[in-house]
Coordinates of C-alpha atoms in Angstrom, one line a residue:
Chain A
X18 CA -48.8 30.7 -21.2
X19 CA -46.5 30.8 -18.2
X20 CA -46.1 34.0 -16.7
X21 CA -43.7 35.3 -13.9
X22 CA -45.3 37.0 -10.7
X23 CA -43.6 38.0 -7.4
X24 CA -43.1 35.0 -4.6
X25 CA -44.3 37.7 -2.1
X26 CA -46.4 40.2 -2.9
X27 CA -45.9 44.0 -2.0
X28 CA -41.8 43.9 -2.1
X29 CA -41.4 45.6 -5.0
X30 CA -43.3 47.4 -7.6
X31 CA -44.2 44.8 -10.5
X32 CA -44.7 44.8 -13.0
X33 CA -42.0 48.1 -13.7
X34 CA -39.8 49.2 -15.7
X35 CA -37.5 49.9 -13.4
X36 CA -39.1 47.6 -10.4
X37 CA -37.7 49.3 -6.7
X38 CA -38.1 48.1 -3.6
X39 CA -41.3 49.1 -1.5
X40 CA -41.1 50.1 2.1
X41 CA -42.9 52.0 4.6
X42 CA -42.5 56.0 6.2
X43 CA -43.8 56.8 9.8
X44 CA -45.6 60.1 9.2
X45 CA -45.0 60.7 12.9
X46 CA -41.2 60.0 13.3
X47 CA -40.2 59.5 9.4
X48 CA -38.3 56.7 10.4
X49 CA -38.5 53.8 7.3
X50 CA -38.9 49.8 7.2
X51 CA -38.7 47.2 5.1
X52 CA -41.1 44.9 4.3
X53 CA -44.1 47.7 4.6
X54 CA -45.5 47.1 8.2
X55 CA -48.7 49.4 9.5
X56 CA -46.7 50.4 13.4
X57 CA -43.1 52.0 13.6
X58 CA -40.7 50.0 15.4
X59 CA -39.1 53.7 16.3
X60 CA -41.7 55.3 18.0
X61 CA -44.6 52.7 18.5
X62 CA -46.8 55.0 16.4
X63 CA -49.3 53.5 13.8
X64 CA -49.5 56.2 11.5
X65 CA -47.6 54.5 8.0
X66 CA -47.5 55.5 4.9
X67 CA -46.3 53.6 1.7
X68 CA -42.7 54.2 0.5
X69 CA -40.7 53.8 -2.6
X70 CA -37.0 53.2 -1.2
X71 CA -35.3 53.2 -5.0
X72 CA -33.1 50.8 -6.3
X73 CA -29.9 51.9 -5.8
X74 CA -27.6 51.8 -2.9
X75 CA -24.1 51.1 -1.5
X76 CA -22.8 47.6 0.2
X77 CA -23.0 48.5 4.2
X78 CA -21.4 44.6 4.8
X79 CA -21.7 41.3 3.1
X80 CA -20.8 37.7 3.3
X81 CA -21.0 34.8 1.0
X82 CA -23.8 31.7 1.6
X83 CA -21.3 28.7 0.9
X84 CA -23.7 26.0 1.4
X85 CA -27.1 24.9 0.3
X86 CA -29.1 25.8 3.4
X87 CA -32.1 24.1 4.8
X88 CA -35.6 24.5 4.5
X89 CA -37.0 26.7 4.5
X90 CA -34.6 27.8 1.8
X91 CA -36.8 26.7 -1.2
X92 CA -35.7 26.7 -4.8
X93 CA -35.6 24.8 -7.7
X94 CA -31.6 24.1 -6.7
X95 CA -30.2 20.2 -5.6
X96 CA -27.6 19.8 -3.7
X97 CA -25.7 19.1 -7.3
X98 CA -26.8 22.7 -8.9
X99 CA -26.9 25.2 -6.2
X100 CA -24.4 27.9 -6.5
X101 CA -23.2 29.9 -3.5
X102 CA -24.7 33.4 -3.5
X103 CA -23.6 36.5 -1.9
X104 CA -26.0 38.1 1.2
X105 CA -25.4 41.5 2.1
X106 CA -27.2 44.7 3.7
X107 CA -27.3 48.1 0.9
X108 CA -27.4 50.8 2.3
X109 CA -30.2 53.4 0.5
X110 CA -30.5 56.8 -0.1
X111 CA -33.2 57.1 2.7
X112 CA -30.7 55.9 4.7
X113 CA -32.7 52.2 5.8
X114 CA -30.2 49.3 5.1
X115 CA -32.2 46.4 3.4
X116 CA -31.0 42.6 3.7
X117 CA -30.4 41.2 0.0
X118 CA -29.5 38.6 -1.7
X119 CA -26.4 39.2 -3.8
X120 CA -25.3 38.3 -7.6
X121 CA -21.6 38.3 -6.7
X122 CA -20.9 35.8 -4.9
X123 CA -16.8 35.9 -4.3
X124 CA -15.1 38.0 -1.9
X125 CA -12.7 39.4 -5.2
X126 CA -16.0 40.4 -6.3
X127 CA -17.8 42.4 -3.1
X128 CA -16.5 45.4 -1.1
X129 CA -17.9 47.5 1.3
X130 CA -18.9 50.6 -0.2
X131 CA -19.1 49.4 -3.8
X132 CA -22.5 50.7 -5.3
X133 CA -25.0 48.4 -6.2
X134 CA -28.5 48.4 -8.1
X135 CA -31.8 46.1 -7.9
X136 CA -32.3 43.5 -10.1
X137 CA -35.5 41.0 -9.8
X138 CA -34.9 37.4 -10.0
X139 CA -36.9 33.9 -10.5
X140 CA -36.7 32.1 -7.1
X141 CA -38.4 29.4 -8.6
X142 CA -41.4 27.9 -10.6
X143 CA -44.2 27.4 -9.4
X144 CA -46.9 24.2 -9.9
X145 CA -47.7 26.0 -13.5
X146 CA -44.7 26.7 -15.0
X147 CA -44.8 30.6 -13.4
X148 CA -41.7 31.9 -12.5
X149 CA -41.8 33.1 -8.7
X150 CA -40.0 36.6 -8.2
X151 CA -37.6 38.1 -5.5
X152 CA -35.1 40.7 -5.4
X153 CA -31.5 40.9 -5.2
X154 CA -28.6 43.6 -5.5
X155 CA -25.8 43.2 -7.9
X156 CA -23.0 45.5 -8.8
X157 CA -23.5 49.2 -10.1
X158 CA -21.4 50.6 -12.4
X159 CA -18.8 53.4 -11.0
X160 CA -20.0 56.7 -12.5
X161 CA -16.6 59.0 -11.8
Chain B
X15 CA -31.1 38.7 50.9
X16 CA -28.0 37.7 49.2
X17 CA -28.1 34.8 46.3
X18 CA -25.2 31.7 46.2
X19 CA -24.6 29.4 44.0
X20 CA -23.7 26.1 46.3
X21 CA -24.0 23.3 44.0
X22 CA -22.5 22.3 40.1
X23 CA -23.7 20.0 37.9
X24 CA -23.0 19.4 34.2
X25 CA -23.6 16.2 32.1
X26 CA -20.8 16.3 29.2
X27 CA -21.1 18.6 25.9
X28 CA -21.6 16.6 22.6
X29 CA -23.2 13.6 21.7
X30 CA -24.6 11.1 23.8
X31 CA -26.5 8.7 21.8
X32 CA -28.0 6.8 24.5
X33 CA -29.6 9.4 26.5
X34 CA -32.4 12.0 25.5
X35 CA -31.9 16.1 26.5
X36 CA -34.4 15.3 29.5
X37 CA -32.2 12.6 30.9
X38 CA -29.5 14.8 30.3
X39 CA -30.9 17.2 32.0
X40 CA -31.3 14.8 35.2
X41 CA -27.8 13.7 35.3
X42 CA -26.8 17.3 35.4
X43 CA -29.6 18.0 38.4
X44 CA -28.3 15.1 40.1
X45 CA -24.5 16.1 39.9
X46 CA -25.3 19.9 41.1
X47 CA -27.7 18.4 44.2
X48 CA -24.8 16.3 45.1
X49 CA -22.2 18.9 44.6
X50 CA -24.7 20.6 47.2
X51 CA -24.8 17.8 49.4
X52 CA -28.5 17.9 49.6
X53 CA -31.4 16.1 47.5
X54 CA -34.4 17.1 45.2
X55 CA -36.6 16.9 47.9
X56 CA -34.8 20.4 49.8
X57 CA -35.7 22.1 46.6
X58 CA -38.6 25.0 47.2
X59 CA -38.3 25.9 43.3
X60 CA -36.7 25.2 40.2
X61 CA -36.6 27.2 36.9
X62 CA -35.6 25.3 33.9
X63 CA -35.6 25.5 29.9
X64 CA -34.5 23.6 26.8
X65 CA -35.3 24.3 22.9
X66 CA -35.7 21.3 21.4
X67 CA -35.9 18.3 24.2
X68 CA -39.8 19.2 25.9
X69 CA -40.7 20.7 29.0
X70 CA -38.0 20.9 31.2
X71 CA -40.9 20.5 34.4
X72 CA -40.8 16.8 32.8
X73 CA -37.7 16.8 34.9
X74 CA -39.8 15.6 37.6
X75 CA -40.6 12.4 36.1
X76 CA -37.0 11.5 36.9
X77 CA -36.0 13.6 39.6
X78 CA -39.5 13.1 41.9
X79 CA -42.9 14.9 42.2
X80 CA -42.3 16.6 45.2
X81 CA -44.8 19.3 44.4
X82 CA -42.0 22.4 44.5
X83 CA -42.9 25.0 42.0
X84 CA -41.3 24.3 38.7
X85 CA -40.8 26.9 35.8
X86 CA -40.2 26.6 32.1
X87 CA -38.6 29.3 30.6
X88 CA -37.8 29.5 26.8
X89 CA -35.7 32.6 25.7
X90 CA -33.7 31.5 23.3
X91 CA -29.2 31.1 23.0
X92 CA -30.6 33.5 26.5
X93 CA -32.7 30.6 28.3
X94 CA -30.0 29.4 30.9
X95 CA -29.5 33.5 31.5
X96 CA -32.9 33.9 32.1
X97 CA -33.6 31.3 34.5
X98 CA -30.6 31.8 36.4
X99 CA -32.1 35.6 36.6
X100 CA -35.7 34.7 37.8
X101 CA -33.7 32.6 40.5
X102 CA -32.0 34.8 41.5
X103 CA -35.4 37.3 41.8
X104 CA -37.0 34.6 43.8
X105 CA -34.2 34.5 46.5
X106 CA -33.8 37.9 46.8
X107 CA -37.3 38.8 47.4
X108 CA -37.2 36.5 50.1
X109 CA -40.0 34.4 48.4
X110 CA -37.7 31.0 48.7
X111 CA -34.6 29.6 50.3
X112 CA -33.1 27.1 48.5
X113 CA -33.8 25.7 44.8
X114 CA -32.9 24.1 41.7
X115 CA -31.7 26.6 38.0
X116 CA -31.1 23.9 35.3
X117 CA -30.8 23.4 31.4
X118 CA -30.4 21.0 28.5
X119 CA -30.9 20.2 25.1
X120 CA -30.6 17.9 22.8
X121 CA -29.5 19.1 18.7
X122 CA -30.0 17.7 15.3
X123 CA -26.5 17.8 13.8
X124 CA -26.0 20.7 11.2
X125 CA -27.0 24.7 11.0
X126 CA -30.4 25.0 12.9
X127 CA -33.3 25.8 10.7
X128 CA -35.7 28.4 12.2
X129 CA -39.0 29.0 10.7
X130 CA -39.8 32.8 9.6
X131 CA -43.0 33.2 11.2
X132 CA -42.1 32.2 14.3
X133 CA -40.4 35.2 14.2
X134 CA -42.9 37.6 12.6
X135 CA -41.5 37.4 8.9
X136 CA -42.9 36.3 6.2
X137 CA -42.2 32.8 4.2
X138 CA -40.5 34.6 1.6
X139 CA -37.7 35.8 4.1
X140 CA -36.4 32.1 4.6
X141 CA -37.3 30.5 0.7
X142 CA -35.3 33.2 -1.0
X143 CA -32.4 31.7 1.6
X144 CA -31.5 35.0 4.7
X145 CA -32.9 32.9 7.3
X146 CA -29.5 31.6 8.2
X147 CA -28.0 33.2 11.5
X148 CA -24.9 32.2 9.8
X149 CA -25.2 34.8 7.4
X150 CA -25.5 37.0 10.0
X151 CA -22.4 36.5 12.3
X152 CA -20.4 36.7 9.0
X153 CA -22.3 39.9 8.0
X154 CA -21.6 41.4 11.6
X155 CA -17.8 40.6 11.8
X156 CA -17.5 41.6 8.2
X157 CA -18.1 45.2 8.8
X158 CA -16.4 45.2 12.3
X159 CA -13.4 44.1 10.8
X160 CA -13.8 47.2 8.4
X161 CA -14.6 49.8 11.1
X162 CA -12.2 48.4 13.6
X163 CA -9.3 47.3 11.6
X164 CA -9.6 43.8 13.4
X165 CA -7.5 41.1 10.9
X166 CA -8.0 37.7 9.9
X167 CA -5.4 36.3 12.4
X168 CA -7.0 37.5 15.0
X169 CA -9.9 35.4 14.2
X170 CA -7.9 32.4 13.9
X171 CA -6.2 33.5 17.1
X172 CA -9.7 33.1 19.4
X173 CA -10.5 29.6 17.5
X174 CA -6.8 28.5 18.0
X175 CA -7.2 29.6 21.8
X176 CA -10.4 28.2 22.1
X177 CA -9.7 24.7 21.2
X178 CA -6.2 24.5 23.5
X179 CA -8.7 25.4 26.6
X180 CA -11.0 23.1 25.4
X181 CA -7.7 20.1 25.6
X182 CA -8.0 21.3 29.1
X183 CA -11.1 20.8 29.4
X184 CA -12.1 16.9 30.4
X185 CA -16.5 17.7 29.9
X186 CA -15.7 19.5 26.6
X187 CA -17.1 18.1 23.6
X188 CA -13.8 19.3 21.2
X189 CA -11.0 18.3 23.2
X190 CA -8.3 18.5 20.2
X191 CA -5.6 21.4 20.3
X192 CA -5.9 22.7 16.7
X193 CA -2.6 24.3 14.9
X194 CA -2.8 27.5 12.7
X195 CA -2.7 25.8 9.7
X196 CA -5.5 23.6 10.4
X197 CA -8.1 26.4 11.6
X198 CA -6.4 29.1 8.7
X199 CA -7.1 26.3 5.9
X200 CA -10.4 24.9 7.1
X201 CA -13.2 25.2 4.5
X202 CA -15.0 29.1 4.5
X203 CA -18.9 28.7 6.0
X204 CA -19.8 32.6 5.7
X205 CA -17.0 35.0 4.7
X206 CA -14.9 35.8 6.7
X207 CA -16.1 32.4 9.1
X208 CA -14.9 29.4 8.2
X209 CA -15.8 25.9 10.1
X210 CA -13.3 25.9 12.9
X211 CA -14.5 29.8 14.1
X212 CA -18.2 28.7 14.1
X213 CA -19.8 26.5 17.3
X214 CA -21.8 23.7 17.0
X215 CA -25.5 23.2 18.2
X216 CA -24.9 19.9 20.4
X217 CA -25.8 18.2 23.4
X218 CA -25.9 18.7 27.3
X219 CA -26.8 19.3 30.4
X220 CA -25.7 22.0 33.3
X221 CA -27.5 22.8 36.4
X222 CA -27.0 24.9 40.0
X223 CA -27.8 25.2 43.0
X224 CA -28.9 28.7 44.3
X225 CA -30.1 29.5 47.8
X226 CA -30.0 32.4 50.4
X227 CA -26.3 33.6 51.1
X228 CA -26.5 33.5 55.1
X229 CA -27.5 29.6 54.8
X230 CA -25.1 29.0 52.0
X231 CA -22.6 27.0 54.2
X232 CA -24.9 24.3 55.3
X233 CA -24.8 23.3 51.3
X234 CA -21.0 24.2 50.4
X235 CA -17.8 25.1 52.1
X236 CA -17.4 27.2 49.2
X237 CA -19.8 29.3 47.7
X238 CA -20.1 31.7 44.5
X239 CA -22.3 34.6 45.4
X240 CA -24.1 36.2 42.6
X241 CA -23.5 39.8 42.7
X242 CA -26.0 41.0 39.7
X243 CA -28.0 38.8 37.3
X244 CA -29.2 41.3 34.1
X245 CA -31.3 40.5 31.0
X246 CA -31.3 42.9 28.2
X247 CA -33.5 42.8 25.0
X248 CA -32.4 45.0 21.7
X249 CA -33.1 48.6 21.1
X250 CA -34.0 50.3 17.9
X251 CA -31.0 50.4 15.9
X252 CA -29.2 47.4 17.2
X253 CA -27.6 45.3 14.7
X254 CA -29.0 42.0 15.1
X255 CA -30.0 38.9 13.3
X256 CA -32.9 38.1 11.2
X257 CA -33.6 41.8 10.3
X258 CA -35.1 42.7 7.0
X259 CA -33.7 46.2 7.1
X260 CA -31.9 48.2 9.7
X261 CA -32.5 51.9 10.6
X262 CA -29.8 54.2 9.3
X263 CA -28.1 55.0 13.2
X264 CA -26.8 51.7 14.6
X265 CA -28.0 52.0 18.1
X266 CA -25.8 49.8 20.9
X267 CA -26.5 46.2 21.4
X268 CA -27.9 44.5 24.0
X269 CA -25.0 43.4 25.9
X270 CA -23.8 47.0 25.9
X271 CA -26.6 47.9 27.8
X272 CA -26.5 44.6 29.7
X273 CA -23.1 45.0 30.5
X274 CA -23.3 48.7 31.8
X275 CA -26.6 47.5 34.2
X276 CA -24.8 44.5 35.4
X277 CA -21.9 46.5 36.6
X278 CA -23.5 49.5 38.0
X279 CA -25.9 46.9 39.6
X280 CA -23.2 45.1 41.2
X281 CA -20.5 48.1 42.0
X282 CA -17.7 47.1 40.3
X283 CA -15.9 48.0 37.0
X284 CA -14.4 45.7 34.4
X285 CA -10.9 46.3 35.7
X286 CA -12.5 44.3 38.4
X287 CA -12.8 41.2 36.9
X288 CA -10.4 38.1 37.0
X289 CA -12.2 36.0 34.8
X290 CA -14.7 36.1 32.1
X291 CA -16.9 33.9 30.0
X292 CA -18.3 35.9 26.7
X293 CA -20.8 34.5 24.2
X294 CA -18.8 32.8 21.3
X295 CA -21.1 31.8 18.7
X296 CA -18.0 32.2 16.4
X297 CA -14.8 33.8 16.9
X298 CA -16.1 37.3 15.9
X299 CA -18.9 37.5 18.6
X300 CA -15.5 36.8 21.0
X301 CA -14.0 39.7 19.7
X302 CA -16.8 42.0 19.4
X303 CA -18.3 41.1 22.7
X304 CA -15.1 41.8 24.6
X305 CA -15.5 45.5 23.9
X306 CA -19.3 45.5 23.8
X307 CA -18.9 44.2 27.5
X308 CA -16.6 47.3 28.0
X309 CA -13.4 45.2 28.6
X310 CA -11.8 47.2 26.1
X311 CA -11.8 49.5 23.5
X312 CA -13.3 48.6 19.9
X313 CA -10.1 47.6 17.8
X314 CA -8.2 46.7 20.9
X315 CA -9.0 43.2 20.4
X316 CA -6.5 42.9 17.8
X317 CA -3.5 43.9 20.1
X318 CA -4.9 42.2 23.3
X319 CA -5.1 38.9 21.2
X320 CA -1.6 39.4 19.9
X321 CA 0.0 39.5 23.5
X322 CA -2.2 36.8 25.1
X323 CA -4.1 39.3 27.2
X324 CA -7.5 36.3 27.0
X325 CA -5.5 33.3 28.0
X326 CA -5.2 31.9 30.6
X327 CA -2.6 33.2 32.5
X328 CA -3.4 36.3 30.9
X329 CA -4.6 39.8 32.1
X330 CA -8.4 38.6 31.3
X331 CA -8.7 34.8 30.7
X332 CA -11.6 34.7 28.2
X333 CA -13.5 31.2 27.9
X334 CA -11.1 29.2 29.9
X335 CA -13.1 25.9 29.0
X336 CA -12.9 26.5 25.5
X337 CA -16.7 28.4 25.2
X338 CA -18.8 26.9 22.7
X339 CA -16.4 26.9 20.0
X340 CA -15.1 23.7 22.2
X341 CA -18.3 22.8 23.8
X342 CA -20.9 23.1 21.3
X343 CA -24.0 25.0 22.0
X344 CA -27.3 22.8 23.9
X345 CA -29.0 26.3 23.8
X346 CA -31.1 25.6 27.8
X347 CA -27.8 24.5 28.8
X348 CA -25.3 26.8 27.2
X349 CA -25.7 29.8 29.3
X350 CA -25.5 28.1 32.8
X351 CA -22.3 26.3 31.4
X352 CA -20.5 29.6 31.3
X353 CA -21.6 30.3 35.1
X354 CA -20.7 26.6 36.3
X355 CA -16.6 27.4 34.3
X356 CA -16.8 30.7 36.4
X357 CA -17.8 29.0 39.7
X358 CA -15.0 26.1 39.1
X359 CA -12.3 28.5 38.7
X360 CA -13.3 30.7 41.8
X361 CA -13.6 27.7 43.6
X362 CA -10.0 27.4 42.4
X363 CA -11.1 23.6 41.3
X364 CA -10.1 24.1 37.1
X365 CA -7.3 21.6 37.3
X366 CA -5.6 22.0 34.2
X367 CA -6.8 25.5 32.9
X368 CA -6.9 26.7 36.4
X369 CA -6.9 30.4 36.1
X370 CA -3.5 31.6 38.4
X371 CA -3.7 33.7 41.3
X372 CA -6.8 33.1 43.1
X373 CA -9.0 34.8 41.1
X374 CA -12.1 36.5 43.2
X375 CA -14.5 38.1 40.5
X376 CA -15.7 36.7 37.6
X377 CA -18.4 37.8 34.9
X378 CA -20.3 35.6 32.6
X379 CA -22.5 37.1 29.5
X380 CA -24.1 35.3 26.9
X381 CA -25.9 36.8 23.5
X382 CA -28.5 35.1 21.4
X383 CA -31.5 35.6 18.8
X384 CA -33.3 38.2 18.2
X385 CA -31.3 40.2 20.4
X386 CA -31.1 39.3 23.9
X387 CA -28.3 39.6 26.3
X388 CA -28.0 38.0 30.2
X389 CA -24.7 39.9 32.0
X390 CA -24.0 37.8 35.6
X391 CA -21.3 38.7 38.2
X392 CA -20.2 36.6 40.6
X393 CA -17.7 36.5 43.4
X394 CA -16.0 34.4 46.0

């Protein structure tokens, strides 16, 4: 029975309810990172600890991937199917501004500030039929 | 010791079918030894890169093994930067009198396609589709624009003066005068970048000759002296390309602190300089790097572009050979491109896009991946 698993492990919590993304905390400076990596790029320390970063944010800047890129871009997309998506860095509540993918993909559709939440995608399938995870950010709803 | 620069060489931007980047590379040495009035046999050193055509120490396959000591040096959009710099060390320390700085390259057409973990990210990074520096000039300009209140017609108005220096232009690869129209309607790329405001990886070659400043005349009645020669990499916080996640502060790029080095380093201010070549990937890094340089305020580009203040017989000609918009980008060769454009026009040799007035000081600074900036200043 096909199954769906993350392309990369350790991105996000999975399987979740309500999956956010996974980052690390320097215990020494509290500066964060994503991906998780064991040394601070602040301070040079190596004292990390695991961090859940959420899943909600607001759109720091954004653009829109027109064309299919090269490899190492790697989907189950042709030329014929692919569909422009949006690419943008949120901005979290921590404060660390993640690179995402981005399910609006107009510029009628994205503005800076706008608040977004995670969603997890299939990037592909994999040799069994498995989908292949990743994240992206899509549009929040306004909550005046 | 003092460092000049007595001796140009360039083999044409774009495509050139029948050579390879290494012969490229040779026609430019050749050109810049002549330029010199000297021969490959003078030379005490040479410091060389390309990206994708081999080693440039190949070079002496072609140009003879005379046994000098020959460098590669690979640093990226910042090679031709940084082997202009360790020239520059090796004069003034005394180590050398005379050698040879020189770059090519040789492109596949299309967006280049860099491979994550050669630079320490994962596979996922690139298959889910970010790896694209693309992205990130749009991403970069995008929230410039919003901070800065920089418009849309500005960006059209680099591109549109880009291409008019690059009809002046006879080694430019793009040597067509586009009109408004034609750049406004071209087809988007990444928002707000559409094809005519992004450069081109290409072909080409560019080399120099460098030697001590008290022997400079016995190569050229008229040398460039290079003031300063600075190489920055990124602090934490700087915005830059192929990132993940960024802290929260955005710290000052590169060139900032490039730029401020550079001109403490070489005693003058940027009210000094007549002529300037900044790093135009696209029309945005234009923008942005005129203020990152300290040529201006941020969101003074949009006024200075208005009144003409970067053209040529402006207050600051910017790119007077149409940058890489016009010429494309060989990444060894880019960077030494921009320094040859500044020594033609203080030699007062630019023919048609000859900047007016005699212009004394000029400034070069180009800007590449992951974050690494090379400032020069030179002078008549």
């Amino acid at each position: 029975m096909p199954d769906a698993k993350p392309l990369h492990e350790g991105l996000f919590s999975w399987p979740a309810l309500s999956p956010s993304l996974i980052g690390s905390r320097c215990l020494d400076c509290g500066e964060h990172t994503f991906p998780s990596q064991d040394a601070c790029r602040a301070c040079s320390g190596q004292n990390m600890a695991s961090a859940d970063l959420g899943n909600q944010g607001t759109l720091w800047t954004w653009t829109v991937q027109s064309f299919m890129p090269k490899t190492p871009y790697h989907t189950d997309e042709t030329p014929e199917t692919f569909r422009p998506y949006g690419v943008g860095y949120v901005e979290l509540a921590c404060g660390l501004k993640v690179e995402s993918r981005l399910k609006e993909n107009t510029p009628e559709e994205l503005k800076i500030g706008m608040p977004m939440k995670l969603e997890i995608i299939s990037v592909r399938k994999d040799d069994d039929g498995n989908d292949l995870l990743t994240f992206q950010f899509c549009a929040a709803e306004e909550t005046n | 010791m003092d460092v000049a620069i007595v001796g140009l060489g360039m083999h044409p931007f774009g495509r050139t079918p029948s050579m390879s980047g290494l012969e490229q590379g040779a026609a430019a040495a050749r050109a810049a030894l002549a330029d010199a009035g000297t021969d490959f046999k003078r030379m005490e050193f040479a410091f060389g890169g390309s990206q994708d055509s081999g080693n440039a120490d190949s070079l002496v396959n072609l140009l003879g093994l005379t046994g000098l000591q020959f460098t590669n040096v690979a640093n990226g959009c910042a090679t031709g930067g940084s082997s202009l710099n360790a020239a520059y060390s090796a004069i003034k320390s005394g180590q050398y009198d005379v050698g040879l700085v020189v770059g090519f390259d040789k492109h596949d057409r299309g967006a280049f396609n860099p491979k994550p973990a050669d630079w320490g990210l994962d596979d996922w990074y690139g298959e889910t589709g970010l790896m694209l520096t693309t992205q990130y000039f749009g991403m970069k300009i995008q929230r410039y624009m919003h901070d800065h209140g920089i418009s849309r017609e500005t960006l059209i108005r680099v591109a549109e003066k880009a291409f008019r220096n690059g009809s002046l232009t006879p080694t430019a690869w793009r040597q067509t005068a586009l009109s408004w129209e034609e750049i406004k309607n071209a087809p988007m790329v990444s928002e707000p970048l559409n094809k005519y405001m992004f450069c081109s990886p290409a072909e080409g070659g560019c080399a120099l000759i460098v030697c001590r400043a008290d022997i400079a005349h016995e190569f050229h009645p008229k040398p460039i002296y290079l003031k300063t020669a600075v190489v920055r990499s990124r602090n934490y916080g700087s915005f830059e390309v192929f990132s993940p996640s960024q802290p929260t502060e955005v710290a000052d790029s590169p060139t900032v602190t490039a730029s401020q080095a550079a001109f403490e380093l070489a005693g003058v201010g940027p009210g000094d300089i007549d002529v300037a070549q900044l790093q135009d990937t696209e029309v945005g890094a234009e923008i942005m790097h005129m203020a990152e340089n300290g040529f201006c305020a941020h969101g003074d580009q949009e006024q200075w572009l208005a009144d003409g203040v970067t053209e040529i017989g402006g207050k600051l000609p910017v790119n007077t050979d149409g940058g890489c918009l016009a010429n494309g980008e060989p990444v060894g060769a880019s960077g030494l491109r921009q320094v040859h454009e500044i020594c033609v026009q203080l030699r007062g040799e630019g023919g048609a896009r000859q900047v007016p007035n005699e212009p004394k000081v000029g400034y070069t600074h180009v800007y590449g991946a992951p974050g690494i900036s090379g400032v020069n200043i030179l002078a008549r």
